[in-house]
PDB file of C-alpha atoms in Angstrom:
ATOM      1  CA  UNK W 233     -27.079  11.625  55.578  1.00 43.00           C
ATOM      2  CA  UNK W 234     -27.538  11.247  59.635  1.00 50.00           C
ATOM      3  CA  UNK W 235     -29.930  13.365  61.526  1.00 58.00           C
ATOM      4  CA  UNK W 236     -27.802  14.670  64.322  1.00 62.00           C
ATOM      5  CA  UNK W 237     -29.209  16.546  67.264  1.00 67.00           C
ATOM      6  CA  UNK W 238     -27.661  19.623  69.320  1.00 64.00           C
ATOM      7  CA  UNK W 239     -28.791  21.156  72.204  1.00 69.00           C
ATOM      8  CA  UNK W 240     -30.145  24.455  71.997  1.00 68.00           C
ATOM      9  CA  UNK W 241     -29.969  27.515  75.310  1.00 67.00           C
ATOM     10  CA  UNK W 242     -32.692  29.620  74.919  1.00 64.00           C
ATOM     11  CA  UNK W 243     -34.345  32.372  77.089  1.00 67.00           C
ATOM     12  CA  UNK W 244     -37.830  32.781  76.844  1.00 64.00           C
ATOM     13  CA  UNK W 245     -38.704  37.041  75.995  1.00 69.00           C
ATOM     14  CA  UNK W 246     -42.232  37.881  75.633  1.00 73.00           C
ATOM     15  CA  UNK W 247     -42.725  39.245  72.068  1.00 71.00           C
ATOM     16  CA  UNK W 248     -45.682  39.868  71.367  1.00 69.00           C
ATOM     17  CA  UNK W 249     -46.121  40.706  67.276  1.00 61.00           C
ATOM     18  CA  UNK W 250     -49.276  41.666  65.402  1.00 64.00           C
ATOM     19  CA  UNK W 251     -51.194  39.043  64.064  1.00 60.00           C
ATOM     20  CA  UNK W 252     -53.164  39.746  60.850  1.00 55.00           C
ATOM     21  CA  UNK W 253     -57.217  39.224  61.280  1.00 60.00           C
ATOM     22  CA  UNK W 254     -56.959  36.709  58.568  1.00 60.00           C
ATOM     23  CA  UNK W 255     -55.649  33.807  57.410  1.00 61.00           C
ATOM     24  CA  UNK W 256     -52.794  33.776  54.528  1.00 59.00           C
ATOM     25  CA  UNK W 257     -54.041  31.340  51.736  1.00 64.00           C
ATOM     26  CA  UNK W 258     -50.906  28.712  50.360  1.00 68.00           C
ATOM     27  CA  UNK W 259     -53.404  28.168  47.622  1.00 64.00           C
ATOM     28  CA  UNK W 260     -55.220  31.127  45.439  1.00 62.00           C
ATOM     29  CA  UNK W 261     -54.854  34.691  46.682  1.00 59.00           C
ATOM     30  CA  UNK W 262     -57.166  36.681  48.351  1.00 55.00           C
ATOM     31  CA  UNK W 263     -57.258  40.272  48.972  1.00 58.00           C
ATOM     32  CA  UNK W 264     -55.729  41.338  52.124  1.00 58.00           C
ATOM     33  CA  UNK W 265     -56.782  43.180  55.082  1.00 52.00           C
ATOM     34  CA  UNK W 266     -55.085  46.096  56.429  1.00 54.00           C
ATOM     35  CA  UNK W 267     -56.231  45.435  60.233  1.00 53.00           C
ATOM     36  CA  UNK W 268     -53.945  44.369  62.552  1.00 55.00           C
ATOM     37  CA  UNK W 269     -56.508  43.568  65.660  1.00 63.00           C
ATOM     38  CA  UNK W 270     -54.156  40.109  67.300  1.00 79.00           C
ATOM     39  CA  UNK W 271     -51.390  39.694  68.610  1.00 79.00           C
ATOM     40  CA  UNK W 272     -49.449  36.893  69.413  1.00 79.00           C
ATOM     41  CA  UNK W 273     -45.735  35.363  70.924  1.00 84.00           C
ATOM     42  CA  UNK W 274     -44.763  32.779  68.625  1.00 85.00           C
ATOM     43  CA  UNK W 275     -42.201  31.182  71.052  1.00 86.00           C
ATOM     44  CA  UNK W 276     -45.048  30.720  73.662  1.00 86.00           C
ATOM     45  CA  UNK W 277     -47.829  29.787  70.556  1.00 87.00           C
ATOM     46  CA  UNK W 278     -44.895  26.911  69.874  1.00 91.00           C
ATOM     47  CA  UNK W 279     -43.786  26.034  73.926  1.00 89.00           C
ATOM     48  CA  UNK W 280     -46.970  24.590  76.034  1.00 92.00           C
ATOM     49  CA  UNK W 281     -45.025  23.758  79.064  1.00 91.00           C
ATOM     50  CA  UNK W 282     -42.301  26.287  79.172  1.00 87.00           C
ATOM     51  CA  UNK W 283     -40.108  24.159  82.155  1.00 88.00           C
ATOM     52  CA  UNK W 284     -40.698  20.770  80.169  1.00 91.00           C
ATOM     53  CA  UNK W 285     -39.861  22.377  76.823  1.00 90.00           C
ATOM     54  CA  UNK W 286     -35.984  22.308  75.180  1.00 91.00           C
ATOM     55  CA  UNK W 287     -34.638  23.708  71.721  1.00 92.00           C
ATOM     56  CA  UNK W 288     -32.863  21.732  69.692  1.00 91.00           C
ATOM     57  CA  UNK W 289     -31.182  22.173  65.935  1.00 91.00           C
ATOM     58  CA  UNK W 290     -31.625  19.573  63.678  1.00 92.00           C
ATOM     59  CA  UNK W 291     -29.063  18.148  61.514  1.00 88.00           C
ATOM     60  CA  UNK W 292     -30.300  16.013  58.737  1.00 91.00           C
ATOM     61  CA  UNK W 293     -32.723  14.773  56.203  1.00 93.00           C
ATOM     62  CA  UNK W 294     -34.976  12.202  57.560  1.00 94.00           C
ATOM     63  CA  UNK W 295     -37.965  14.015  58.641  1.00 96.00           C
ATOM     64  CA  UNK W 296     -38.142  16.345  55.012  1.00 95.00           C
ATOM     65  CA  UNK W 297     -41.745  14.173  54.361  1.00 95.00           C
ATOM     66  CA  UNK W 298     -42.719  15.714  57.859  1.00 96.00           C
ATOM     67  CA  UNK W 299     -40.991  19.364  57.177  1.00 95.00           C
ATOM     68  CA  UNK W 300     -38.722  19.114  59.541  1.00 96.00           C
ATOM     69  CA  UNK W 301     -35.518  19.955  57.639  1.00 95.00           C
ATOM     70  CA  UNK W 302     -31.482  20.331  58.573  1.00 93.00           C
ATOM     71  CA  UNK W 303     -30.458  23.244  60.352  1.00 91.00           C
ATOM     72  CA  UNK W 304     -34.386  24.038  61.630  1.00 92.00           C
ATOM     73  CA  UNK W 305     -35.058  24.076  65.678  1.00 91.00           C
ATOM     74  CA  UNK W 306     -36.992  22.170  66.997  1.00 93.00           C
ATOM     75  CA  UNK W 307     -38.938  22.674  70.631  1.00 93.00           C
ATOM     76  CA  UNK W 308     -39.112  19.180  72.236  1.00 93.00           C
ATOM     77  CA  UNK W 309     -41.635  19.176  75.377  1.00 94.00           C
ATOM     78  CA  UNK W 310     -40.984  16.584  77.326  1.00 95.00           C
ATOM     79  CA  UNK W 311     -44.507  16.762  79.212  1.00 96.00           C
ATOM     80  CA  UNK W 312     -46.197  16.419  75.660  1.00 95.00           C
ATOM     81  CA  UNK W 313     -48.369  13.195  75.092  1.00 96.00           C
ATOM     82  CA  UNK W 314     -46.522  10.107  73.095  1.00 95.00           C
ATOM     83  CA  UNK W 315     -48.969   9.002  70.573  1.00 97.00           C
ATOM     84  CA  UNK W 316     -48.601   7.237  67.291  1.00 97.00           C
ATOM     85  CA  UNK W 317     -48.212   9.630  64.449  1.00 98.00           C
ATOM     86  CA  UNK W 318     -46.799  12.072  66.617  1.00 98.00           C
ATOM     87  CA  UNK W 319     -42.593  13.215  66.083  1.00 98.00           C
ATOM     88  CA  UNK W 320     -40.766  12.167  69.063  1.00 97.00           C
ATOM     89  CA  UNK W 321     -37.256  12.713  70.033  1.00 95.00           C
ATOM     90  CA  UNK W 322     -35.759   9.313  71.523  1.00 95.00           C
ATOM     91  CA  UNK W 323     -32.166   7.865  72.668  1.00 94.00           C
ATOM     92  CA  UNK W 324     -31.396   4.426  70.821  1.00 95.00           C
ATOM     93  CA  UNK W 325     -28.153   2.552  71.678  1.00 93.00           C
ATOM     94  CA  UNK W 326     -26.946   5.503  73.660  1.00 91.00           C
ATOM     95  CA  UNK W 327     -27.854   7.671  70.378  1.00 92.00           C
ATOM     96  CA  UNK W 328     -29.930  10.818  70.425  1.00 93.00           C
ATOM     97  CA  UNK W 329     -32.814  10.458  67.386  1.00 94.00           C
ATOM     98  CA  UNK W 330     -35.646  12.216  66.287  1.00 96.00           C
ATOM     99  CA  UNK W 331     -38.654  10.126  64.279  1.00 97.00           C
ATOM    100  CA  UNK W 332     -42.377  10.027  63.443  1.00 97.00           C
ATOM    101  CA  UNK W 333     -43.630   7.199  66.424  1.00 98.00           C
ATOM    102  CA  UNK W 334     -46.023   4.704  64.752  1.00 98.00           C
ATOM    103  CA  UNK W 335     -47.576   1.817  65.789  1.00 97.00           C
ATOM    104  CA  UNK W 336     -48.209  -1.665  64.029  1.00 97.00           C
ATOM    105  CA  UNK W 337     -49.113  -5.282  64.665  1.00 97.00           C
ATOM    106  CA  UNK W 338     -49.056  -4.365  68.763  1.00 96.00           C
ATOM    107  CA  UNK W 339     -45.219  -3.013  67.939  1.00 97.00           C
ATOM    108  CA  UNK W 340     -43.913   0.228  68.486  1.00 98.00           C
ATOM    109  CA  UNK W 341     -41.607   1.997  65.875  1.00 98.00           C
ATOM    110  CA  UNK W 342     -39.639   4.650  65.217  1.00 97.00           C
ATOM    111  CA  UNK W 343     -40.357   5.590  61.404  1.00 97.00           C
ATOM    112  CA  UNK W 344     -37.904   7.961  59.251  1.00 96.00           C
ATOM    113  CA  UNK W 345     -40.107  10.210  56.664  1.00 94.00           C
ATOM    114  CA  UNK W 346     -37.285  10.943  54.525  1.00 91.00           C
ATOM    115  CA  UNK W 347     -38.204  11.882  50.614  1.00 89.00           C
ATOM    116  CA  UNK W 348     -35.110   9.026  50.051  1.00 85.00           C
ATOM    117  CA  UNK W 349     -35.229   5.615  51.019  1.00 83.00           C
ATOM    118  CA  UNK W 350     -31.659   5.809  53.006  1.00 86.00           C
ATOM    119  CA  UNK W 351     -33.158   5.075  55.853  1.00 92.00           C
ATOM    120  CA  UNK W 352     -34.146   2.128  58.528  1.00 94.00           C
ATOM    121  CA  UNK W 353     -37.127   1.777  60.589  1.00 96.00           C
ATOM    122  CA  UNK W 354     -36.360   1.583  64.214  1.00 97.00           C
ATOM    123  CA  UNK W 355     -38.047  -0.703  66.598  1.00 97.00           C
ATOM    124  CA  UNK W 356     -38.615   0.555  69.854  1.00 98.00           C
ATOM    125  CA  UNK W 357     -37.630  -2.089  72.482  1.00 96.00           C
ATOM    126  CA  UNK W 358     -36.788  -1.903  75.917  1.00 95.00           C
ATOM    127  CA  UNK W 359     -34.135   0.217  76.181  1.00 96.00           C
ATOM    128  CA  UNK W 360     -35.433   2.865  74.129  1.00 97.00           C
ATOM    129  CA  UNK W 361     -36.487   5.907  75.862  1.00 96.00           C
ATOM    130  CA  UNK W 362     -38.776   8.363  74.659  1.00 97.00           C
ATOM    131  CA  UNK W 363     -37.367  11.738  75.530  1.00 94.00           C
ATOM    132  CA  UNK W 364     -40.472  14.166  74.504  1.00 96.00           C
ATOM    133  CA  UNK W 365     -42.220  15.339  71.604  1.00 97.00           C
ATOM    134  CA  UNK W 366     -41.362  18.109  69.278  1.00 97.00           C
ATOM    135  CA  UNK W 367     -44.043  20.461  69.766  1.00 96.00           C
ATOM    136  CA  UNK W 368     -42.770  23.183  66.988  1.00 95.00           C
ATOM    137  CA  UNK W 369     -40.428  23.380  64.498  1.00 95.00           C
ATOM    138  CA  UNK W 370     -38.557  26.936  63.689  1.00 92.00           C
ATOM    139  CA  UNK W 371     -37.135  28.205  60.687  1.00 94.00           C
ATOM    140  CA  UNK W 372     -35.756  30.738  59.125  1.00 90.00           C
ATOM    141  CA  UNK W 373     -35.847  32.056  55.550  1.00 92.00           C
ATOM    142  CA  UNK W 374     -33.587  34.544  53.388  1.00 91.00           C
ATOM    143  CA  UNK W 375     -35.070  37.995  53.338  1.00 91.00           C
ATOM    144  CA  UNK W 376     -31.587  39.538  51.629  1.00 87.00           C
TER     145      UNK W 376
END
C-alpha cells in the first residue's frame, strides 16, 4: 500500500480544555484525581509556529512502526529543525512523501517504518527537498 498525502485547510480556534493534574498511566492503573487545575489547546500544544505549520491526512501504512497510521493528520511545520530520527515530509521525483530521516555512512535517507517489509529506503539526493517536519500527529477514535 502507498502512503499518499492530501492537503488539509484548517483554522486555528483557541480551545482551551481541562487538563487533568496527573498523568494517565498506559501501564498499571492508578487511582484518579478528581481536580481539574490545567488547561490546555491541543491544536496550539501540537503547532509551534502557527504560519509555518500545515495539516495534512495521511494515506497509508508506512509509518505504523512510528504511529503514524492511514487516515490520521498530520501537522507538518515547515520552520521545524531536520534532524536524523526525526519524520519529515519530502517531494521525491515530483512525489509528495512522508518518512523517518536517518543518517548513515555520511548519506542521508529517507527510511519507511512500516510493520511489513513492502517498502524501499529512499536516498536523499539532490533533488530531494525537505518540505518540514511533522510536528503532531491527530487522530481520532470511535466513541459510538
Amino acid at each position: 500500500m502507498s502512503l499518499d498525502l492530501h492537503p488539509l485547510s484548517v483554522t486555528l480556534i483557541d480551545r482551551d480544555m481541562p487538563l487533568a493534574t496527573i498523568q494517565v498511566p498506559a501501564g498499571f492503573p492508578s487511582p484518579a484525581a478528581d481536580d481539574l487545575e490545567d488547561t490546555v489547546d491541543p491544536i496550539k500544544w501540537v503547532v509551534r509556529h502557527e504560519h509555518a505549520t500545515f495539516w495534512w491526512r495521511v494515506s497509508g501504512d508506512s509509518l505504523e512502526a512510528e504511529g503514524i497510521l492511514d487516515g490520521d493528520l498530520i501537522a507538518v511545520d515547515r520552520a521545524g529543525r531536520r534532524r536524523s530520527g526525526r519524520i519529515v515530509l519530502a517531494v521525491v521525483d515530483g512525489q509528495i512523501t512522508v518518512k523517518k530521516l536517518a543518517k548513515r555512512d555520511g548519506r542521508w535517507f529517507l527510511d519507511p517504518r512500516a510493520r511489513t517489509d513492502g517498502y524501499e529506503t529512499i536516498p536523499v539526493t539532490e533533488t530531494t527537498e525537505i518540505w518540514g517536519v511533522v510536528a503532531g500527529v491527530v487522530r481520532r477514535l470511535p466513541v459510538e
